[in-house]
Coordinates of C-alpha atoms and ligand atoms in Angstrom, one line a residue:
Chain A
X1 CA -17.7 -22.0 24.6
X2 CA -14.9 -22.2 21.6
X3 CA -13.0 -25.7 22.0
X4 CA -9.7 -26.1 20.3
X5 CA -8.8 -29.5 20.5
X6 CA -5.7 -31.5 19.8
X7 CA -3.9 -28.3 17.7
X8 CA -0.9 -29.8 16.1
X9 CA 1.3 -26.9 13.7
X10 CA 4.3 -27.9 11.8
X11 CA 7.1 -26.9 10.2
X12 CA 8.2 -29.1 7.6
X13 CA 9.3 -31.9 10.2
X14 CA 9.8 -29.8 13.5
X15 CA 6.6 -30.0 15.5
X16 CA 6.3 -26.3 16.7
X17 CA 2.7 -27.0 18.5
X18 CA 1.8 -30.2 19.5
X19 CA -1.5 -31.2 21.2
X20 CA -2.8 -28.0 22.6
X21 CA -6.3 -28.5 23.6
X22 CA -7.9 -25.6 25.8
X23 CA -11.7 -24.1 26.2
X24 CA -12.2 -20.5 26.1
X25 CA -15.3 -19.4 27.1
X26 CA -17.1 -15.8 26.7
X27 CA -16.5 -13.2 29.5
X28 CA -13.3 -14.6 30.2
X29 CA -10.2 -13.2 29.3
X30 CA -7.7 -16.0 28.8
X31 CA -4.0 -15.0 28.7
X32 CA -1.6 -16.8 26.6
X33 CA 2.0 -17.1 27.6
X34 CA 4.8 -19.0 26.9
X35 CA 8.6 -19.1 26.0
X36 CA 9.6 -17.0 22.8
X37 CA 9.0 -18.9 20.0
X38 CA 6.7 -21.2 21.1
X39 CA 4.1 -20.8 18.8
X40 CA 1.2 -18.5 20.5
X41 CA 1.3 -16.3 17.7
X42 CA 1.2 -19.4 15.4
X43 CA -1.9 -20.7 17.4
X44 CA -4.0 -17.1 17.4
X45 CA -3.5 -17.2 13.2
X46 CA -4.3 -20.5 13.3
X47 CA -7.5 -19.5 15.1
X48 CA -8.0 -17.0 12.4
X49 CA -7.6 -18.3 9.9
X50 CA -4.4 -17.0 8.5
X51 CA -1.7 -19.6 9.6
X52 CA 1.1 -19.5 6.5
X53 CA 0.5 -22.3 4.3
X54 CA 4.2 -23.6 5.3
X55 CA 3.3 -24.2 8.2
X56 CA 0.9 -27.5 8.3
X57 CA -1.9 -27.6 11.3
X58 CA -4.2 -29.9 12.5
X59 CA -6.8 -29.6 14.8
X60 CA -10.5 -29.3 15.4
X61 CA -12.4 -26.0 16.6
X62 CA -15.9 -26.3 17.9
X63 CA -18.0 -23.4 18.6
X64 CA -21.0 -24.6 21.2
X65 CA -20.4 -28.5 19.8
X66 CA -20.6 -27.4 16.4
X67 CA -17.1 -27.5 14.8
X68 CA -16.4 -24.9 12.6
X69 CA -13.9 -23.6 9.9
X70 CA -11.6 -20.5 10.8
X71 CA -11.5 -17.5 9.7
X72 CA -15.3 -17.9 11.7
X73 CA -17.3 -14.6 11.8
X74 CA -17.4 -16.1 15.8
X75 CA -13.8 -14.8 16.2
X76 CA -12.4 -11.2 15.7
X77 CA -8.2 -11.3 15.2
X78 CA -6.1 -8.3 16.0
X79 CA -2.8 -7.9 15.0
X80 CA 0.6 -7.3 16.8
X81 CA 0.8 -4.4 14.7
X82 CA -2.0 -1.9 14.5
X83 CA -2.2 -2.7 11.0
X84 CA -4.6 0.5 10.2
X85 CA -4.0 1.3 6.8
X86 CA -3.0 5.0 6.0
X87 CA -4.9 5.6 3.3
X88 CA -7.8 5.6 5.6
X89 CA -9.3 8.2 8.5
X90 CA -9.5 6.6 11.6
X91 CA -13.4 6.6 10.9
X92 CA -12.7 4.7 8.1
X93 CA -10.2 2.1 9.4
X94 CA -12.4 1.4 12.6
X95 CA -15.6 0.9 10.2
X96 CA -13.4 -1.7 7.8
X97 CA -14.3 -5.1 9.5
X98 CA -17.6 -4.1 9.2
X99 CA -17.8 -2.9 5.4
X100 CA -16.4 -5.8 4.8
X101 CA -18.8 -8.4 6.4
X102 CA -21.2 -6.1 4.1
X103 CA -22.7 -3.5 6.0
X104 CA -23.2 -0.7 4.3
X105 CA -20.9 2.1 4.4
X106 CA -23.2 4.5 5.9
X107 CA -24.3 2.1 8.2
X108 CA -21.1 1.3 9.3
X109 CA -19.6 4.4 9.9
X110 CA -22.6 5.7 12.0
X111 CA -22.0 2.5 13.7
X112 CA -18.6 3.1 14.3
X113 CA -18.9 6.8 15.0
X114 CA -21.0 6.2 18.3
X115 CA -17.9 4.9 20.0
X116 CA -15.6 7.5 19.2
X117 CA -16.2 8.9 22.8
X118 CA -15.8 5.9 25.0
X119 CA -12.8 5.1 23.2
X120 CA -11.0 8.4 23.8
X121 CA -10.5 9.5 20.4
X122 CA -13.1 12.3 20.0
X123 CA -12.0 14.6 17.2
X124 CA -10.0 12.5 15.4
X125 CA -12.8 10.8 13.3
X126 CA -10.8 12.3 10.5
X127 CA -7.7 12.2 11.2
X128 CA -5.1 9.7 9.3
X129 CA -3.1 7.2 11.7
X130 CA 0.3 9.0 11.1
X131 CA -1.7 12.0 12.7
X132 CA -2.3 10.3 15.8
X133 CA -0.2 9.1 18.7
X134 CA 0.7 5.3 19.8
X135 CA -1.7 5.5 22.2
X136 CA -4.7 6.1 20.1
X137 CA -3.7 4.2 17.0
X138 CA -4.1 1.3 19.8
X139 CA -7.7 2.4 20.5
X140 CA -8.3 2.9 17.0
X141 CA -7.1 -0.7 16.5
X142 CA -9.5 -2.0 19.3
X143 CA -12.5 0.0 17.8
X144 CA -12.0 -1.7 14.8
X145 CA -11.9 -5.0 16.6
X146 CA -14.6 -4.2 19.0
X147 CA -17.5 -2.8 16.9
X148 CA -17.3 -6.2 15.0
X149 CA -19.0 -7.5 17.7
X150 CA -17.8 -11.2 17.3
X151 CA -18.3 -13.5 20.7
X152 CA -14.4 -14.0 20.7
X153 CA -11.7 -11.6 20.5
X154 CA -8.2 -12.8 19.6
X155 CA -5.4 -10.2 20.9
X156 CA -1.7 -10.6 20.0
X157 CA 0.2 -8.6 22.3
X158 CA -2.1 -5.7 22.0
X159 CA 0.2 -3.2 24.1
X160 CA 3.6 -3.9 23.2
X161 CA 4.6 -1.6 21.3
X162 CA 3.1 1.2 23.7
X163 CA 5.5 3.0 27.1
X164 CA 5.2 2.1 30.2
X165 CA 2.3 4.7 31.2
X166 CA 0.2 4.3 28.6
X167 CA 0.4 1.1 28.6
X168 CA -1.1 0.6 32.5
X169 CA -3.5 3.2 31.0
X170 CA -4.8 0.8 28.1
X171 CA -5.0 -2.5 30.1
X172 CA -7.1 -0.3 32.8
X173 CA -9.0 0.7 29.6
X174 CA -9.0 -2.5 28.1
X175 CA -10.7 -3.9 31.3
X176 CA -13.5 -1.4 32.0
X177 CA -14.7 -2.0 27.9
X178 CA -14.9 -5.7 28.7
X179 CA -16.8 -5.0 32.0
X180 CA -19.1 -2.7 29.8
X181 CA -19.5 -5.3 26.7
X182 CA -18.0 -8.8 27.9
X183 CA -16.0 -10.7 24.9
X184 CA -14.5 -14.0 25.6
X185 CA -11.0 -12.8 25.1
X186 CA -7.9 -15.1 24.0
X187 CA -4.6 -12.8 24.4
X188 CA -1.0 -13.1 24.0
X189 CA 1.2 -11.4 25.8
X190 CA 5.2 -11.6 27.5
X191 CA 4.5 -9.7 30.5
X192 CA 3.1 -11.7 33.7
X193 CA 2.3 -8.5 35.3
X194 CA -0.1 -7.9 32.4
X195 CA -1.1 -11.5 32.4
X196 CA -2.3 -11.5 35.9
X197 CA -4.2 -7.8 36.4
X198 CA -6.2 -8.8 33.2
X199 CA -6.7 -12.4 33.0
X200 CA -9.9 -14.9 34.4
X201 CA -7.7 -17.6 33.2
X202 CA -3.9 -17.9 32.2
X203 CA -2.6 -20.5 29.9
X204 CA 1.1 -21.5 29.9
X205 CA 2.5 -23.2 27.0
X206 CA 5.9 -25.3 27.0
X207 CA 8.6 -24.4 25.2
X208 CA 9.0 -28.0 23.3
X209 CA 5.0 -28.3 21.9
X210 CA 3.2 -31.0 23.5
X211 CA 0.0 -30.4 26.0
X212 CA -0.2 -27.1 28.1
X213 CA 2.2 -26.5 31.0
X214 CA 0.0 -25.0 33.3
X215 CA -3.9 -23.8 32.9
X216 CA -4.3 -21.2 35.8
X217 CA -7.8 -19.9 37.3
X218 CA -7.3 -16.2 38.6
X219 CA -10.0 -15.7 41.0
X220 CA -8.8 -12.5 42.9
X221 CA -11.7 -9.8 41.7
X222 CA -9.4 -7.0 39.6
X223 CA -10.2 -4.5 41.8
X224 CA -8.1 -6.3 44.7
X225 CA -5.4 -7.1 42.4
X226 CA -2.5 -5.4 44.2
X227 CA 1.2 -6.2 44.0
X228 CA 1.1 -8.5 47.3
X229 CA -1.6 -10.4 46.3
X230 CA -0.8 -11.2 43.0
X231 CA 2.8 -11.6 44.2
X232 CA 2.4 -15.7 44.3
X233 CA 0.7 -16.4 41.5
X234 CA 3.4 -14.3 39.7
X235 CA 6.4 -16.1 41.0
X236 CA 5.0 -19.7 39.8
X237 CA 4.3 -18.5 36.5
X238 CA 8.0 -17.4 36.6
X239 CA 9.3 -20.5 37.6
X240 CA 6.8 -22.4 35.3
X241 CA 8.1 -19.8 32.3
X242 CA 12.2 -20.6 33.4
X243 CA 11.6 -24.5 33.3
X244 CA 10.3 -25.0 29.7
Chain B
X1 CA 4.9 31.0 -3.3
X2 CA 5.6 27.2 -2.0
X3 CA 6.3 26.6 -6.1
X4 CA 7.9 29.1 -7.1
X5 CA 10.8 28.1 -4.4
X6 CA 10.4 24.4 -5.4
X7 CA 11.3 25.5 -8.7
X8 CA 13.9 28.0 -8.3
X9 CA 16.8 25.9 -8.9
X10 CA 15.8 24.4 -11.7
X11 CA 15.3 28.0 -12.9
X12 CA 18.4 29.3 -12.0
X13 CA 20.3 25.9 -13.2
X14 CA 18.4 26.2 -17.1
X15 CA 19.0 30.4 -17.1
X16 CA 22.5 29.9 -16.9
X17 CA 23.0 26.5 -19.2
X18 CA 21.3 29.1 -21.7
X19 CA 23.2 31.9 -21.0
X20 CA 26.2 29.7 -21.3
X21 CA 25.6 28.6 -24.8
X22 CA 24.1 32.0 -25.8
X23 CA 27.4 33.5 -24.9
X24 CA 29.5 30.2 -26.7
X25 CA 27.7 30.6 -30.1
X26 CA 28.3 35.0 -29.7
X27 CA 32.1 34.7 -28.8
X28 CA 33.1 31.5 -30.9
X29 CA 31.2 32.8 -34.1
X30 CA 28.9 29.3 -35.1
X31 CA 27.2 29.1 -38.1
X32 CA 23.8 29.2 -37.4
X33 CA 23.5 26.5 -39.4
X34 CA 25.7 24.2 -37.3
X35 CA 24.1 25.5 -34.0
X36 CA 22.0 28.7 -33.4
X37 CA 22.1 30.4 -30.5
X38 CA 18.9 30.2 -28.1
X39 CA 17.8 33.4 -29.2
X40 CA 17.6 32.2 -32.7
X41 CA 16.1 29.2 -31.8
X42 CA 13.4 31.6 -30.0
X43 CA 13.2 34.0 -32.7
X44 CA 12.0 30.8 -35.2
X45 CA 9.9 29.2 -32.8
X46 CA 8.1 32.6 -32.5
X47 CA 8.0 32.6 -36.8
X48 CA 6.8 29.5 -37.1
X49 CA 4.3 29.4 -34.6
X50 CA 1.6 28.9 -36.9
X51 CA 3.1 26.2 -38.9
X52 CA 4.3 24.1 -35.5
X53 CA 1.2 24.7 -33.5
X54 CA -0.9 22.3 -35.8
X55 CA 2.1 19.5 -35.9
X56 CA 2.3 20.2 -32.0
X57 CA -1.6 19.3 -31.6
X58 CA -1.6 16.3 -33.7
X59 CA 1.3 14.6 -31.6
X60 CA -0.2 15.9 -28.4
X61 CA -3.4 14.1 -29.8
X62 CA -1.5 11.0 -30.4
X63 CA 0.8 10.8 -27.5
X64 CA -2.7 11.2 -25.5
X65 CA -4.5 8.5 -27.0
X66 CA -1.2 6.0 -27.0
X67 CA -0.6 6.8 -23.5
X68 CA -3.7 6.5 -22.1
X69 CA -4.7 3.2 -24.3
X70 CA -1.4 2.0 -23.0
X71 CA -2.2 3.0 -18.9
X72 CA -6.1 1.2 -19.5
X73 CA -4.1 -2.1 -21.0
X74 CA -1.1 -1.9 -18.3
X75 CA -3.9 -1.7 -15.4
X76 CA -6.1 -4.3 -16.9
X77 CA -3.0 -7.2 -17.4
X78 CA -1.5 -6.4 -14.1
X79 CA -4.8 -7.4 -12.8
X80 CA -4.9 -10.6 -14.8
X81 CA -1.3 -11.3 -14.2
X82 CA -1.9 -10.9 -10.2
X83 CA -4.3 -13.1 -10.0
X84 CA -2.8 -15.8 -12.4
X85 CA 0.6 -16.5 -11.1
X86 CA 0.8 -18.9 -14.1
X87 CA 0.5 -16.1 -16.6
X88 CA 2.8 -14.4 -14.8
X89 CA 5.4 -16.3 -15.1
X90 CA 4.6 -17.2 -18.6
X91 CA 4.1 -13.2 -20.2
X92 CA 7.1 -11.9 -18.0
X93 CA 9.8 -13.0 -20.3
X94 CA 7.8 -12.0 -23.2
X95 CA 7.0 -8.8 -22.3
X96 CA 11.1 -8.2 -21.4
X97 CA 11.7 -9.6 -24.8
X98 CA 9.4 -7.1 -26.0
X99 CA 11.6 -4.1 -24.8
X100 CA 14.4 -5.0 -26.2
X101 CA 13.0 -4.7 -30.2
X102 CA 14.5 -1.7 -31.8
X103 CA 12.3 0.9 -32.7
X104 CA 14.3 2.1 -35.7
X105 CA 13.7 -1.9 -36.9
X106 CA 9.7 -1.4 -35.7
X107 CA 8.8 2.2 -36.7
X108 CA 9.1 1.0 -40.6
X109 CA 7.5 -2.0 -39.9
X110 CA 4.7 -0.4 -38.3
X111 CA 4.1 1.8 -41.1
X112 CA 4.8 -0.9 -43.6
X113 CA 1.6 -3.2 -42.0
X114 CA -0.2 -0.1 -40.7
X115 CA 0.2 2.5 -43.3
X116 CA 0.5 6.2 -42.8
X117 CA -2.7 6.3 -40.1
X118 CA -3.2 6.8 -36.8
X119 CA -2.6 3.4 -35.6
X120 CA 0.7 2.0 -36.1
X121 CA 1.8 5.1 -34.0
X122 CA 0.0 4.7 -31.3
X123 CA 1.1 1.1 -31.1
X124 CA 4.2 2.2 -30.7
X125 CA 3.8 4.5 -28.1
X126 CA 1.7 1.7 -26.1
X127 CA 4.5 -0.6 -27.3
X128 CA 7.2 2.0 -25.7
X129 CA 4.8 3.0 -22.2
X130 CA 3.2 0.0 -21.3
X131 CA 5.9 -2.2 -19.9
X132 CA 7.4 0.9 -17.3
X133 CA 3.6 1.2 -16.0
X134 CA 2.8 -2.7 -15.8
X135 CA 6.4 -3.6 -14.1
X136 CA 5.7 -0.8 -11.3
X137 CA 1.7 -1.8 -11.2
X138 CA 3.0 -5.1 -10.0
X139 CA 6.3 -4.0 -8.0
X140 CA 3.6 -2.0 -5.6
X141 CA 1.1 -4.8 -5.2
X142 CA 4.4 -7.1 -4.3
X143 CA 4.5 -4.6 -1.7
X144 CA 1.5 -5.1 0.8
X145 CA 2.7 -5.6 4.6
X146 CA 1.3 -8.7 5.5
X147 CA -0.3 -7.7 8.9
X148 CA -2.8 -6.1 5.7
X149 CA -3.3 -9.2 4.1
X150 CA -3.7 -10.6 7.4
X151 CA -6.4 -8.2 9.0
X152 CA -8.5 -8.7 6.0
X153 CA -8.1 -12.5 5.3
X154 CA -9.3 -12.6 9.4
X155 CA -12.1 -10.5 8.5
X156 CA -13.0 -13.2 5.8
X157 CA -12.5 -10.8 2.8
X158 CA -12.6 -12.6 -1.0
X159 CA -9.6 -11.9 -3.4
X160 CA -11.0 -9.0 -4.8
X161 CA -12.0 -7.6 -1.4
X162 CA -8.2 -7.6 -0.4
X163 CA -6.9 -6.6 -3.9
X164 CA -9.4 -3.5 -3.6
X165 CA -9.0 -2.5 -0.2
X166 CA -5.3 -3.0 0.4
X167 CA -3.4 -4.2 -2.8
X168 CA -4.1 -1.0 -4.9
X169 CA -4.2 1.4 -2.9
X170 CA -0.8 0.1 -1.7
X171 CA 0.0 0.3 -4.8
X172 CA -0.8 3.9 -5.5
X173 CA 2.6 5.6 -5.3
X174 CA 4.5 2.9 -7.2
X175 CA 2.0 3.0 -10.1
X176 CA 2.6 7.0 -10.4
X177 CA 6.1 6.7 -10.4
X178 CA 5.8 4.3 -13.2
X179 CA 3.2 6.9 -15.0
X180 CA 6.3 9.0 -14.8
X181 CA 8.7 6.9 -16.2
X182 CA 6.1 6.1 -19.3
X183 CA 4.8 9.8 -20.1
X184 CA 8.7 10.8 -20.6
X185 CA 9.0 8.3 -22.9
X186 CA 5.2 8.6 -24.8
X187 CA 6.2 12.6 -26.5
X188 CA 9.7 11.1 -27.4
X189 CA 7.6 7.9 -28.8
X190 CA 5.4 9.4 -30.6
X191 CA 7.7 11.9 -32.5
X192 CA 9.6 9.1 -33.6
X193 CA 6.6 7.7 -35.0
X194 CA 6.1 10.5 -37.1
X195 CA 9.9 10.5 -37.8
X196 CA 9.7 7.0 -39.5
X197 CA 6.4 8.4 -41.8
X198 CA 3.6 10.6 -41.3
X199 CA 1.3 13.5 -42.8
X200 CA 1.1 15.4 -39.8
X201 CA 3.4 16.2 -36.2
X202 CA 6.6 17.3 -34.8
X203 CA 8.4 14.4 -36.3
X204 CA 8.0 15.1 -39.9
X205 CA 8.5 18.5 -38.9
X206 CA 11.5 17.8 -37.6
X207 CA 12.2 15.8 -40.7
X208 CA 11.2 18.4 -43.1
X209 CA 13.5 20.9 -41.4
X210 CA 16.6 18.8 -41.1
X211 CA 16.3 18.1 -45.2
X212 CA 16.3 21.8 -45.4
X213 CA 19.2 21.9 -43.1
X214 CA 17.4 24.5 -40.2
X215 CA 18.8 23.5 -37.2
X216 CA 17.2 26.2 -35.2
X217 CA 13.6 24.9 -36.7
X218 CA 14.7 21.5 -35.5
X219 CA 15.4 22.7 -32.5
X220 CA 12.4 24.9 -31.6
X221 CA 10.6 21.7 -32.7
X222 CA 12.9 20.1 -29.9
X223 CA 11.4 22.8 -27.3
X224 CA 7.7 22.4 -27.9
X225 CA 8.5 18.8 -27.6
X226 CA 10.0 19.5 -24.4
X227 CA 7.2 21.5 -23.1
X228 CA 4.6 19.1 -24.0
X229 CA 6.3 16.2 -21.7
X230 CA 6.5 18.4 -18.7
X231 CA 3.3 19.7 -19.7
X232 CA 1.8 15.8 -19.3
X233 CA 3.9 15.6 -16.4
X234 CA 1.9 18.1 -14.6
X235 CA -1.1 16.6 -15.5
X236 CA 0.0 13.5 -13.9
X237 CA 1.4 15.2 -10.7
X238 CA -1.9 17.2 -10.6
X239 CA -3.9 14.1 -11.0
X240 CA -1.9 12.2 -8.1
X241 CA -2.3 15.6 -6.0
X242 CA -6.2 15.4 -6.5
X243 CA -7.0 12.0 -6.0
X244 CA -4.3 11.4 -3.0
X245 CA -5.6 10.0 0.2
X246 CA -4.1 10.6 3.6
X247 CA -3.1 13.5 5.4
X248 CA 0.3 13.4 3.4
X249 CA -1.7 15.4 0.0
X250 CA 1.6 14.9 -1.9
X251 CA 4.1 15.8 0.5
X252 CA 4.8 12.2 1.0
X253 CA 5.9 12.3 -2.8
X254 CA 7.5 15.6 -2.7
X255 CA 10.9 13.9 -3.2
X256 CA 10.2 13.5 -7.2
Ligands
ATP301 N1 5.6 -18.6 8.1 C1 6.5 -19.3 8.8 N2 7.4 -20.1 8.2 C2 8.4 -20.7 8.8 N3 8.5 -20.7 10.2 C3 7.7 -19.9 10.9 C4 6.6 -19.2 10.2 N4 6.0 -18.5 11.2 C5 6.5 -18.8 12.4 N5 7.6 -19.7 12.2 C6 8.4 -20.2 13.2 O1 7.6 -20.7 14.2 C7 8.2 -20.4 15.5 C8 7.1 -19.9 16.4 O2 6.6 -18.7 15.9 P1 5.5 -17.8 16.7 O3 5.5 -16.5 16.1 O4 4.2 -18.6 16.7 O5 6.1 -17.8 18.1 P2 5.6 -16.9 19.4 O6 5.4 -17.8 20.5 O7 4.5 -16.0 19.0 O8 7.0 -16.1 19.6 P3 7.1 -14.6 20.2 O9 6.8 -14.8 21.7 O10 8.6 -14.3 20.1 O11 6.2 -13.7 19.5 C9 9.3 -19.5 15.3 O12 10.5 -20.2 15.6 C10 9.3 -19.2 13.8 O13 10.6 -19.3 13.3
ATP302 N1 1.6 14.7 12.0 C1 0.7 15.1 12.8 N2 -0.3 15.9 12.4 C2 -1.2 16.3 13.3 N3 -1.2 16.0 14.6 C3 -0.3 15.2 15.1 C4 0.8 14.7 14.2 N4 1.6 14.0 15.0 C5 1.1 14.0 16.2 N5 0.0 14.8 16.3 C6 -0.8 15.0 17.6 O1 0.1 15.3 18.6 C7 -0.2 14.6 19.8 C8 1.0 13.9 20.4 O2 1.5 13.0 19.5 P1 2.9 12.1 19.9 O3 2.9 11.0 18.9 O4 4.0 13.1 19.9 O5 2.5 11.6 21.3 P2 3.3 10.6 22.3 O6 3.6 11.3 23.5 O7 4.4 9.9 21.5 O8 2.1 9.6 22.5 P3 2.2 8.0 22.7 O9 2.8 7.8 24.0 O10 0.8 7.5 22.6 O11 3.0 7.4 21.6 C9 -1.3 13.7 19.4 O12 -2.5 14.1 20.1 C10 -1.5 13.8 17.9 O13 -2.9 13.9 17.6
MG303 MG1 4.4 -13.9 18.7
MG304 MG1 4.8 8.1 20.6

């Protein structure tokens, strides 16, 4: 289990997050949602590591009751943007998190090369990102994230900037990895239809800081997920998102 | 084939400037000695050949050795000046004050302290290239997305692990343009080294052939001079084409 407790981030004087205190535990995907601006993206760097020094955070992170330090070689961050860097193949950009915990290259890339299959991007081991479509720039992203093989996996709206289709595609995709290698999963995301076909557990955060709005259990197996059944759990999110 | 057309207009732009001034000098009757015609300036380059070739080699040698003193230097401080914001701020104004020293007041200088050698020339060629390749050195590692930094600092990469993998290769095509920019200015440099005092190069050649009032010798020095700066120039662009990364293989700098 990775406890975050009491998370406070400011800026200068304006308290952006104020006591957020959830549990995430592995083979759960927990969704994040919450007004615009509310800070998730703030708490997910914060969780890596990598909040901006103007903004001031306090907080404890325990990992199994042992409290720990972020960036933590527990967690795996992913950015909003695929940040793959185009200087490097695909092969190379998916073997980067591991060359630089220091595994060797070789290593690494046969490492990464394995899962070049499953993750539908056969053939383009050597292939630059500009070279490949949305799509698979987003599985290239989640290779890189994936092969890491961290306990926790910290997602910042992963699909956004995908269409429509492909977009159903990767959650469905996203899903049957997770069922094949469960991650305890932390992810932010706007959309509530994404929120509840994914998520073991969705988090709501208020628009003002200040402790969690809502901290939902999604029970309904995904397979059994259909519009109808999902419909009420959808409609109080809304109303929970429209109040804060 | 691909080249050829890449260089076409340039071709066709230089044939007619030359036929322009060919046909100027023919119809308006100038003295030779005022300003020959290109044929004439062909016609002594092709005489002299022997006498320039050795003047050519010994500024090519120095322009070479100033230049790529000059590139190690300008790599190595914008390392040290990255990773010392202190320094940066301190050298910065410095280093613009440095620019702004005329050469005609340093050339003499040079030679005064230095004496008639190798070195006070290439100092001044380092002196001239240095800043243009430091200045775009640290322009391009100003210019790392920060989803980079990020991704990395997440992945609990050190300083140098960041400044290798994403600072410098972001900051590839900035520090070529700035190679550019300097090996323009390292021939010119170096030449006017010689200029100010010298055994040996196209400057004192230069020198030697305006005190004997041959314009056209000074100018077919001006051509080899020419030729030597786009020949580093395709050095450069070859080296950038070789070592590029990315399916791109230059086009992405095809606009230069
Ligand atoms: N480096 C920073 N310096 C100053 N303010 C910042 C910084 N980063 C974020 N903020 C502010 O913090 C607030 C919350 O930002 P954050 O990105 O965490 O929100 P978010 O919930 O992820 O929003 P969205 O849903 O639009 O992505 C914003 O109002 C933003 O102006
Ligand atoms: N510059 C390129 N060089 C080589 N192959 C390319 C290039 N651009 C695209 N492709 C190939 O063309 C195919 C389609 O790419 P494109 O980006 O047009 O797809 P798309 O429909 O926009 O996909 P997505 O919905 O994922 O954005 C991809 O399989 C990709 O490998
Ligand atoms: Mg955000
Ligand atoms: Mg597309």
């Amino acid at each position: 289990m990775l406890h975050i407790e009491g998370l406070s981030i400011s800026i200068e004087n304006r308290k952006l997050v104020s006591d957020f205190s959830c549990a995430l535990s592995e083979n759960e995907v927990t969704c994040l949602i919450g007004p615009s601006g509310c800070g998730k993206t703030s708490v997910l760097k914060w969780l890596a590591g990598i909040l901006s020094p103007t903004l001031g955070a306090t907080g404890a992170l325990t990992l199994d009751d042992t409290g720990i330090t972020p960036p933590h070689a527990s967690t795996t961050y992913q950015p909003q943007s695929d940040a793959l860097f185009p200087w490097l193949t695909i092969a190379q950009n998916a073997a980067l998190g591991l060359e630089v915990a220091g595994i060797p290259t070789k290593t690494a890339r046969a490492d990464v090369l394995m899962h070049f299959k499953t993750f539908g991007l056969a053939g383009c081991e050597n292939l630059y990102p500009e070279q490949i479509s949305g799509g698979m720039r987003q599985r290239a992203a989640f290779l890189r994230t994936l092969v890491q093989n961290s306990r926790f996996i910290l997602l910042d709206e992963p699909f956004s900037a995908l269409d429509a289709v492909t977009r159903l595609r990767m959650q469905a995709w996203l899903c049957d990895q997770l069922a094949h290698t469960p991650r305890g999963v932390l992810m932010v995301t706007h959309d509530l239809h994404e929120a509840t076909q994914i998520a073991d557990r969705i988090l709501v955060m208020p628009a003002a800081g200040g402790p969690l709005a809502a901290n939902i259990s999604v029970t309904t197996p995904r397979h059994a997920r259909t519009e109808t059944a999902m419909a009420q759990i959808r409609t109080t999110l809304k109303s929970l998102l429209l109040e804060s | 084939m691909q080249s050829f057309r890449h260089f076409l207009p340039t071709l066709v732009l230089a044939t007619a400037l030359l036929l322009a001034w060919q046909i100027y000098c023919t119809l308006a009757q100038v003295s030779p000695l005022v300003l020959p015609a290109p044929t004439q300036v062909l016609r002594a380059l092709f005489i002299e050949r022997a006498r320039i070739g050795p003047h050519a080699l010994s500024t090519i040698w120095v322009a070479t050795l100033g230049f790529s003193t000059s590139v190690t230097f300008a790599f190595a401080a914008s390392v040290a000046l990255h990773f010392s914001p202190w320094l940066q701020r301190g050298l910065m104004p410095l280093l613009v004050a440095s620019q702004t020293i005329p050469l005609v007041a340093l050339a003499p200088l040079m030679i005064l302290w230095f004496g008639f050698g190798l070195l006070p020339k290439v100092l001044l060629v380092i002196l001239v290239t240095f800043f243009p390749i430091l200045v775009s050195l640290l322009s391009g590692y100003g210019q790392v997305p920060q989803a980079y930094l990020d991704l990395l600092s997440s992945m609990r990469a050190g300083k140098m692990a960041i400044f290798r993998r994403a600072t410098l290769p972001m900051a590839r095509a900035s520090f070529f343009a700035g190679l550019r920019i300097s090996a323009t200015y390292a021939i010119v440099a170096t030449i006017f080294a010689e200029y100010a005092g010298s055994r040996q190069g196209l400057g004192i050649y230069i020198l030697t052939a305006k005190n004997s009032f041959r314009a056209d010798l000074v100018l077919a020095a001006v051509v080899v001079s020419a030729v030597l700066t786009l020949l580093l120039l395709a050095v450069i662009r070859l080296t950038e084409k070789l070592t590029s990364k990315g399916p791109a293989g230059g086009k992405r700098h095809a606009a230069h």
